[in-house]
PDB file of C-alpha atoms in Angstrom:
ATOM      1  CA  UNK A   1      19.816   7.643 -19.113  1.00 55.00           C
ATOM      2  CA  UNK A   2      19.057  10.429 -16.563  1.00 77.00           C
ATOM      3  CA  UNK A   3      20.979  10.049 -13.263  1.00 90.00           C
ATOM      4  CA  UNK A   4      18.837   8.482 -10.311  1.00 96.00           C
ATOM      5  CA  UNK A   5      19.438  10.279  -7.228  1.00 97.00           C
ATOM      6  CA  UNK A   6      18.834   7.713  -4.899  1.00 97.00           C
ATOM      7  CA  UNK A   7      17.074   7.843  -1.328  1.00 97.00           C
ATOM      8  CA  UNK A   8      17.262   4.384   0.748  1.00 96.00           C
ATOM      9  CA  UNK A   9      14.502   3.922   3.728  1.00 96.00           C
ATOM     10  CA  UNK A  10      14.751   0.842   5.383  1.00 94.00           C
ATOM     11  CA  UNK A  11      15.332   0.382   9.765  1.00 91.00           C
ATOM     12  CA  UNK A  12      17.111  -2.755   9.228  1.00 91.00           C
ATOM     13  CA  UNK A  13      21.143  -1.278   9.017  1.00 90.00           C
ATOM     14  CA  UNK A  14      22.276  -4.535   7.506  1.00 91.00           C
ATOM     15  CA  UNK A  15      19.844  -4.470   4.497  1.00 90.00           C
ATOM     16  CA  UNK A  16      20.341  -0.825   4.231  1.00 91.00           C
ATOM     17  CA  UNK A  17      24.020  -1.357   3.996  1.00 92.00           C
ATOM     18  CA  UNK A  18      23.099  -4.088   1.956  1.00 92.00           C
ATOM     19  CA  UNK A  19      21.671  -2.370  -0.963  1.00 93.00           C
ATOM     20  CA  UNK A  20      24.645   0.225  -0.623  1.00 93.00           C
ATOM     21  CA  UNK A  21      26.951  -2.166  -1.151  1.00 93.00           C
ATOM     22  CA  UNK A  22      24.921  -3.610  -4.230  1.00 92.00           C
ATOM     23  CA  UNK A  23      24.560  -0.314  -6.131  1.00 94.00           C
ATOM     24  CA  UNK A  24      27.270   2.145  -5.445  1.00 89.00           C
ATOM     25  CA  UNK A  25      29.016   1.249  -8.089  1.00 89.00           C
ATOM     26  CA  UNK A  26      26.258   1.768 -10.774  1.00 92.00           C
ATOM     27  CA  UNK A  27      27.637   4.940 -13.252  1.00 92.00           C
ATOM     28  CA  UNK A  28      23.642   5.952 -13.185  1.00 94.00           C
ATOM     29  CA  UNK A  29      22.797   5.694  -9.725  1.00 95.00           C
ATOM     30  CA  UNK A  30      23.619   8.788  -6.869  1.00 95.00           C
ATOM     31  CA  UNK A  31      23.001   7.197  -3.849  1.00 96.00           C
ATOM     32  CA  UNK A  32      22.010  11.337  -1.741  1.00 96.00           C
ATOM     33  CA  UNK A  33      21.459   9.322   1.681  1.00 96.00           C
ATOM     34  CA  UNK A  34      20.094   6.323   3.596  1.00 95.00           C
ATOM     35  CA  UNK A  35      16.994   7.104   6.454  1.00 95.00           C
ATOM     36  CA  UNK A  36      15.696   4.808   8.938  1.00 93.00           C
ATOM     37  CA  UNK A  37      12.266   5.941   9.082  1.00 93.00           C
ATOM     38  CA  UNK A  38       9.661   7.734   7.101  1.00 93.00           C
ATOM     39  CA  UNK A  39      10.187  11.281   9.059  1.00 94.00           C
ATOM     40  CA  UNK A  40      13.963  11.087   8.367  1.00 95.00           C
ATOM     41  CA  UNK A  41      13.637  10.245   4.836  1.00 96.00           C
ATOM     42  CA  UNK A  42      11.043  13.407   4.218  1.00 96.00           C
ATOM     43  CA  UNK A  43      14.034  15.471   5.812  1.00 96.00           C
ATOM     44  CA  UNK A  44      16.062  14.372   3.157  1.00 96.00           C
ATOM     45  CA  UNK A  45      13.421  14.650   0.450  1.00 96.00           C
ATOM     46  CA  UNK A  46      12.749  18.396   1.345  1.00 95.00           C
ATOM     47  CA  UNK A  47      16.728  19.221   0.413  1.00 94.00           C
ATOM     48  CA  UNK A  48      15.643  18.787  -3.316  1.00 92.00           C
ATOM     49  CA  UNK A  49      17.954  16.074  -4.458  1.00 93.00           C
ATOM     50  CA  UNK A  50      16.311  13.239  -4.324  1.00 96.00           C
ATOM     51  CA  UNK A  51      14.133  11.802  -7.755  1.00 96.00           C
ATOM     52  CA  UNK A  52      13.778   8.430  -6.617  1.00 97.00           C
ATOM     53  CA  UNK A  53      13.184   6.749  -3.042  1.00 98.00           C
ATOM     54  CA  UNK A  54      13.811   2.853  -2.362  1.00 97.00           C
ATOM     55  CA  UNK A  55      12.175   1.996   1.194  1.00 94.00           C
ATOM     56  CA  UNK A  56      10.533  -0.487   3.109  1.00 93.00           C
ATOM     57  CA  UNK A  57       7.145  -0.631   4.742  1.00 90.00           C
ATOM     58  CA  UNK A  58       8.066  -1.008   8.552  1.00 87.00           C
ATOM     59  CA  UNK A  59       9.824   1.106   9.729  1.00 88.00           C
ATOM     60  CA  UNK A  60       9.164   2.923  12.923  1.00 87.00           C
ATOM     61  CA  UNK A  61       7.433   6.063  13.647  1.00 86.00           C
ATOM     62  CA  UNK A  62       6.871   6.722  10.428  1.00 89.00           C
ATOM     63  CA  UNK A  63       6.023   3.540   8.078  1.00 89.00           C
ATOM     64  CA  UNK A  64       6.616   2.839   3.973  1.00 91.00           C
ATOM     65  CA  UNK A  65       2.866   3.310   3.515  1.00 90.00           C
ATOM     66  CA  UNK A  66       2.179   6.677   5.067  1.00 91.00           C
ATOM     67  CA  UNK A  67       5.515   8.176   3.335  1.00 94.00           C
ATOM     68  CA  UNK A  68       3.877   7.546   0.251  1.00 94.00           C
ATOM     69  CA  UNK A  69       1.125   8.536   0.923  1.00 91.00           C
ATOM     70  CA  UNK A  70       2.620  12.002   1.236  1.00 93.00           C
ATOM     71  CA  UNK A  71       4.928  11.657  -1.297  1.00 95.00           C
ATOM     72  CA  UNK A  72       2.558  11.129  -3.686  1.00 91.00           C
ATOM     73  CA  UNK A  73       0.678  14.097  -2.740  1.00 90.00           C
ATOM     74  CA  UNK A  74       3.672  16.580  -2.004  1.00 93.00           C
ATOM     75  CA  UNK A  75       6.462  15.009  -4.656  1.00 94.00           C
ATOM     76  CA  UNK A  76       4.321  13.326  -7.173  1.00 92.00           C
ATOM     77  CA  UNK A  77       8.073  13.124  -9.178  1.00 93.00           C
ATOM     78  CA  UNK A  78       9.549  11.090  -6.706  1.00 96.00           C
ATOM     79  CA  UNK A  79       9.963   7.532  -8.058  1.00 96.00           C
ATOM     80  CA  UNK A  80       9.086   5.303  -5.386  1.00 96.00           C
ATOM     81  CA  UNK A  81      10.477   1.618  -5.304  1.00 97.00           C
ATOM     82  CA  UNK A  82       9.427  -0.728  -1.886  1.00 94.00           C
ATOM     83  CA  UNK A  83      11.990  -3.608  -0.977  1.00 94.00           C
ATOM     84  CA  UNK A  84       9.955  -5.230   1.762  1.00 89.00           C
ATOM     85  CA  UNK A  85       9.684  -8.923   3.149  1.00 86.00           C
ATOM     86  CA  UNK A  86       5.535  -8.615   2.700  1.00 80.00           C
ATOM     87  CA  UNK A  87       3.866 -10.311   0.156  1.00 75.00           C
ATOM     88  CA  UNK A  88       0.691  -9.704   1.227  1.00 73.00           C
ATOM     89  CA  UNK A  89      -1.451  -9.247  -2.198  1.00 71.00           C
ATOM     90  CA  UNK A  90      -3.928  -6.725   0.199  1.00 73.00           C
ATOM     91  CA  UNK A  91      -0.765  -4.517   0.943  1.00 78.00           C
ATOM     92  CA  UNK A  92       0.332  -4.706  -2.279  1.00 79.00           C
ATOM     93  CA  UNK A  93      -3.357  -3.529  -4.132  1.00 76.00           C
ATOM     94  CA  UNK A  94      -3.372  -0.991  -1.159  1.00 78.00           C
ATOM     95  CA  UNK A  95       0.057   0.850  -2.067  1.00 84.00           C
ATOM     96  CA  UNK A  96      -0.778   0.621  -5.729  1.00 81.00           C
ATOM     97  CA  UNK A  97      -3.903   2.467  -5.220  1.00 80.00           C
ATOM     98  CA  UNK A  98      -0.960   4.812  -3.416  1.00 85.00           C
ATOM     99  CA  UNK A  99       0.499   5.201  -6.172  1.00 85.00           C
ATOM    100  CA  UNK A 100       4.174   3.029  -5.510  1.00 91.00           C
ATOM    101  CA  UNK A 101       6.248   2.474  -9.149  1.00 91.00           C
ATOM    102  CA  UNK A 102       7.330  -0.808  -7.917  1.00 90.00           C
ATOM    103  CA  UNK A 103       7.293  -3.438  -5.670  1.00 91.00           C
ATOM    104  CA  UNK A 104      10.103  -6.491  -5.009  1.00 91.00           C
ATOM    105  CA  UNK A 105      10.694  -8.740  -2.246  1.00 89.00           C
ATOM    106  CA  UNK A 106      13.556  -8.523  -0.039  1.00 89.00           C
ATOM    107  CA  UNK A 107      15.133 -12.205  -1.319  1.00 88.00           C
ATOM    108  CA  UNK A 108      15.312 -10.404  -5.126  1.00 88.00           C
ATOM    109  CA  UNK A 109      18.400 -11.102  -6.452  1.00 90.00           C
ATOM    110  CA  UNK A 110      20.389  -7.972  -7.696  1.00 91.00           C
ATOM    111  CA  UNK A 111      19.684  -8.166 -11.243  1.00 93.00           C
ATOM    112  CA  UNK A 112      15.865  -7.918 -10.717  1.00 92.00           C
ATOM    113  CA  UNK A 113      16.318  -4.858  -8.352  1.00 94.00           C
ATOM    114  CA  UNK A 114      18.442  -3.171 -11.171  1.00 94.00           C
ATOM    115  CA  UNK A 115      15.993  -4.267 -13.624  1.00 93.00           C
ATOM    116  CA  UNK A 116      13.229  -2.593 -11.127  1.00 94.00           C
ATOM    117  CA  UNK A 117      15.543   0.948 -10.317  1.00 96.00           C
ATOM    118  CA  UNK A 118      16.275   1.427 -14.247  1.00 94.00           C
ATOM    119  CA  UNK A 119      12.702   0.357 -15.602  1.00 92.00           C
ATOM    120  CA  UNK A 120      10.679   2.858 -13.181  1.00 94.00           C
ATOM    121  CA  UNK A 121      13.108   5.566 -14.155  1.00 94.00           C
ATOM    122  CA  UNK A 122      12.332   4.807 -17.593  1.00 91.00           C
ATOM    123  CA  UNK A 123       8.877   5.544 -16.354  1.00 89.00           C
ATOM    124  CA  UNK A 124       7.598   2.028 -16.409  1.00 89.00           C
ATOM    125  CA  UNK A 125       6.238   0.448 -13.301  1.00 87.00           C
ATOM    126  CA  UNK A 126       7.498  -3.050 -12.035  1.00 88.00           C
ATOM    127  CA  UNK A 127       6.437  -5.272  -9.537  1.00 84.00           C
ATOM    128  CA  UNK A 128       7.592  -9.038  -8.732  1.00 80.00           C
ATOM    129  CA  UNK A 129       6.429 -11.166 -11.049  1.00 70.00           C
ATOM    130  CA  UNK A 130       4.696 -13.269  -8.026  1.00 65.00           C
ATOM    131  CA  UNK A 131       3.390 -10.555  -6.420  1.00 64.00           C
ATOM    132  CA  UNK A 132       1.715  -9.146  -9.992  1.00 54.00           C
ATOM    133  CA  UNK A 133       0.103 -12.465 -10.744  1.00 48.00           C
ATOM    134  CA  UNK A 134      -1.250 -12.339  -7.023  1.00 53.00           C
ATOM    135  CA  UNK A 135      -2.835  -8.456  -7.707  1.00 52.00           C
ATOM    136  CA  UNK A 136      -4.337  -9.235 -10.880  1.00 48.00           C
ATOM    137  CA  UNK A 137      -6.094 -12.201  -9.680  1.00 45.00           C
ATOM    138  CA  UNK A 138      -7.177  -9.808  -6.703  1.00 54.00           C
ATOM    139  CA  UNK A 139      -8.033  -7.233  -8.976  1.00 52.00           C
ATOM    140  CA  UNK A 140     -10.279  -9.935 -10.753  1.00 42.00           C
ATOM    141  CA  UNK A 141     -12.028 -10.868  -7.504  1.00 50.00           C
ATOM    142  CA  UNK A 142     -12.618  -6.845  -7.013  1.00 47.00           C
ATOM    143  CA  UNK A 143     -14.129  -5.998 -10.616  1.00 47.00           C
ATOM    144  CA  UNK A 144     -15.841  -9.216 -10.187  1.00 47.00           C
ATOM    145  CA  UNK A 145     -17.845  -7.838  -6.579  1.00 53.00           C
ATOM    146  CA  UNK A 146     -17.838  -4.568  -7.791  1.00 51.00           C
ATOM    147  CA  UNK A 147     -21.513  -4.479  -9.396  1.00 50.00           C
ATOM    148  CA  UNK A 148     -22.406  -5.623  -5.959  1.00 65.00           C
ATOM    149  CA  UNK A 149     -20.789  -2.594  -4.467  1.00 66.00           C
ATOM    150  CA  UNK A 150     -23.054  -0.210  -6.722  1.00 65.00           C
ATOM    151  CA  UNK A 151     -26.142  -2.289  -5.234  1.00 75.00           C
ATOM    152  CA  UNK A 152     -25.559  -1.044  -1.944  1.00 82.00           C
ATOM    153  CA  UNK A 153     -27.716   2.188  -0.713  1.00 85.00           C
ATOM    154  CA  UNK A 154     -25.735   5.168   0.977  1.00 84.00           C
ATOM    155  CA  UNK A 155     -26.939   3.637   4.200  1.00 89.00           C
ATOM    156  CA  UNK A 156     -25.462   0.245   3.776  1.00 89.00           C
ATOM    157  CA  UNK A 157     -22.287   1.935   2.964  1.00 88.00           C
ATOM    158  CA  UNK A 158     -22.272   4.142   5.702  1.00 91.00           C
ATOM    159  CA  UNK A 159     -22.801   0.723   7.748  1.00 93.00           C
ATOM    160  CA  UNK A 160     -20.336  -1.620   6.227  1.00 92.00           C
ATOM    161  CA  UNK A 161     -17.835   1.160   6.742  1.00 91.00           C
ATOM    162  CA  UNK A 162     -18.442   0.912  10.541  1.00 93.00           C
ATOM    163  CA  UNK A 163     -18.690  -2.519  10.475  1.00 92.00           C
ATOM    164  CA  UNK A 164     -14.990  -2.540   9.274  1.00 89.00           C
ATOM    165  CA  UNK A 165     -13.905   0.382  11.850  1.00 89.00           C
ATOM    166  CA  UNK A 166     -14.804  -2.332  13.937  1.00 89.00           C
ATOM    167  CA  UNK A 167     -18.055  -0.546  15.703  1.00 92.00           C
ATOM    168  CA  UNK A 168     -20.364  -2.788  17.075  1.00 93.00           C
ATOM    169  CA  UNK A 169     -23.690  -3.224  17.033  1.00 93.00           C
ATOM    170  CA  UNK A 170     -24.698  -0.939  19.419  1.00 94.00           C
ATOM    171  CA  UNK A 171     -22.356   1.847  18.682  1.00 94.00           C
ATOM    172  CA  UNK A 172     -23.590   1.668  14.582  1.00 94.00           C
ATOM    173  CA  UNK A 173     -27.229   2.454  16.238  1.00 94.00           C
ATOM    174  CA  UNK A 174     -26.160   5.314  18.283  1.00 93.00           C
ATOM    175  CA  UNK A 175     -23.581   6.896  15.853  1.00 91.00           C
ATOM    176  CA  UNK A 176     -26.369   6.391  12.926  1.00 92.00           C
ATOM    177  CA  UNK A 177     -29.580   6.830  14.770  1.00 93.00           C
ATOM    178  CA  UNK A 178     -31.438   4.139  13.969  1.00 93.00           C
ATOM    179  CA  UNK A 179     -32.187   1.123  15.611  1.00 93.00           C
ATOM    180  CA  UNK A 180     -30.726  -2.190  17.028  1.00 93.00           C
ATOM    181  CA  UNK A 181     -33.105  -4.042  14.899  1.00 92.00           C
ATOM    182  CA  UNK A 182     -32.518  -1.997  11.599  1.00 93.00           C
ATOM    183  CA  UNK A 183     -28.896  -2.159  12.011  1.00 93.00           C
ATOM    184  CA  UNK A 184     -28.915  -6.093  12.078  1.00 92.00           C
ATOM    185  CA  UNK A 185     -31.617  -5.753   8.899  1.00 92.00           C
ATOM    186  CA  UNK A 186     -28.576  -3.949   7.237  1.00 92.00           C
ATOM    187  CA  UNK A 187     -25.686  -6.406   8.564  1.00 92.00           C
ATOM    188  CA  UNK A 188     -28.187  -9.395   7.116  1.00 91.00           C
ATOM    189  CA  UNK A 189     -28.347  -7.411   3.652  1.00 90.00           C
ATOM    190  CA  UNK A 190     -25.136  -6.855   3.417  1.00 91.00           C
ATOM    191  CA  UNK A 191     -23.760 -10.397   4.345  1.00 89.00           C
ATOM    192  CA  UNK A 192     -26.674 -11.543   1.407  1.00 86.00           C
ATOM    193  CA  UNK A 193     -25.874  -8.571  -1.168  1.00 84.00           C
ATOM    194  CA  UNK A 194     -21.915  -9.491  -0.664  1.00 85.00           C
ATOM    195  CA  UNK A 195     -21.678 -12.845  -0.339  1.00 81.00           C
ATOM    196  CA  UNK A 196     -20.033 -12.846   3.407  1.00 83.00           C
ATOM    197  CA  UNK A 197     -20.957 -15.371   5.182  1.00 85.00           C
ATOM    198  CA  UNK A 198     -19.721 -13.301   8.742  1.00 87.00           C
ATOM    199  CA  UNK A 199     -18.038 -10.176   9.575  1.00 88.00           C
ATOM    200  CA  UNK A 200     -14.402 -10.912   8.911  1.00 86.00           C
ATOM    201  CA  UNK A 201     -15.653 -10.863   5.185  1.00 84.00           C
ATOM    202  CA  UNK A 202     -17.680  -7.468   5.143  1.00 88.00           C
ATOM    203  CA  UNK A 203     -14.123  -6.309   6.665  1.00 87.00           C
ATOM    204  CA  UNK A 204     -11.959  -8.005   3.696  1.00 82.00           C
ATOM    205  CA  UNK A 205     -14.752  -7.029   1.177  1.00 83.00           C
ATOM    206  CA  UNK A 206     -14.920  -3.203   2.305  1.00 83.00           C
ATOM    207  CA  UNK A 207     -10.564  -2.991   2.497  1.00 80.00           C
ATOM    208  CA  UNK A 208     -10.461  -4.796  -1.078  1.00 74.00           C
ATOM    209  CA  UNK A 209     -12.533  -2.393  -2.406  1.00 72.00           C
ATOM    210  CA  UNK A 210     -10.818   0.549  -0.991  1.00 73.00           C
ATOM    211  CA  UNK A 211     -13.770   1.894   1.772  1.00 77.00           C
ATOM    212  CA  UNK A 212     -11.247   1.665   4.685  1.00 74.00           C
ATOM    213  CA  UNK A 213      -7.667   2.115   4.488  1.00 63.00           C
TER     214      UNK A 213
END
């Protein structure tokens, strides 16, 4: 097995130290460095020694999500693992749209984190069994609403967008040029062509199917 040069992202020192502690003494694993944010870790990355990244999602300044975001686009090599305590099934879909290898809970016990580290750097993906179940029954609901998603015109789009940048009424008119009255036609389409019965679920319906980050 290749050596996995190991990156560790996480503001919490005692986890950090944590995981240290829990794989130093692996004969595959290179532990480079530890960062306690996103910016620090892409200092690190730049050096050229890293091939695989274990980090959480918040951290500050720069969080789990945006870092790989950009490593995905600038080190598309990088193996990227997140630890986190979310479990959140909408911030899991959202960072395997990303592009993340793998995804565990903080309470995983060491042998599932080894299992994680050595099956994405035998180019497999793994995620926590709970959290998997969770995303493909989300990923059901999504291919299940996406014909509805092809019903909507341009327009509606362009609406239910704004709707979930959280522009109101008002501002959707102005920033669209249409009416008050035609912009509450669209809002009542959309709540009937989605199945929402109010605005929180145009929101959840436009961030589960990836209009809005």
């Amino acid at each position: 097995m290749n050596k996995i040069n190991l990156l560790i992202a996480d503001d919490h020192i005692m986890f950090l130290q944590g995981i240290i502690s829990l794989l130093e003494q692996e004969s595959n694993i290179i532990i480079v460095d530890k960062a306690i944010n996103g910016i620090e870790a892409l200092k690190i990355i730049k050096r050229g020694t890293v091939n695989f990244i274990i980090l959480d999602i918040s951290m500050p300044e720069m969080d789990g999500i945006e870092l790989s975001k950009i490593l995905r686009k600038q080190y598309p090599n990088i193996k990227i693992l997140i630890v986190s305590t979310h479990s959140n099934v909408m911030i899991v879909s959202r960072l395997i749209r990303i592009g993340v290898n793998g995804y565990l809970l903080k309470n995983a016990e060491k042998e599932e984190l080894l299992k994680a580290i050595n099956s994405i750097a035998n180019g497999e993906n793994y995620f926590a069994e709970d959290l998997e179940e969770k995303h493909l029954m989300n990923s059901l609901k999504i291919e299940k609403h996406a014909s509805n998603l092809a019903d909507l015109s341009s327009r509606e789009k362009e609406i239910l967008i704004l709707i979930a940048h959280e522009y109101n009424t008002a501002e959707i008119a102005e920033k669209t040029f249409i009416s008050l009255n035609t912009v509450n036609t669209h809002r009542r389409n959309l709540l009937s062509k989605l199945n929402a019965k109010n605005t929180a679920g145009l929101v959840k319906y436009a961030v589960e199917n990836g209009l809005v980050d």
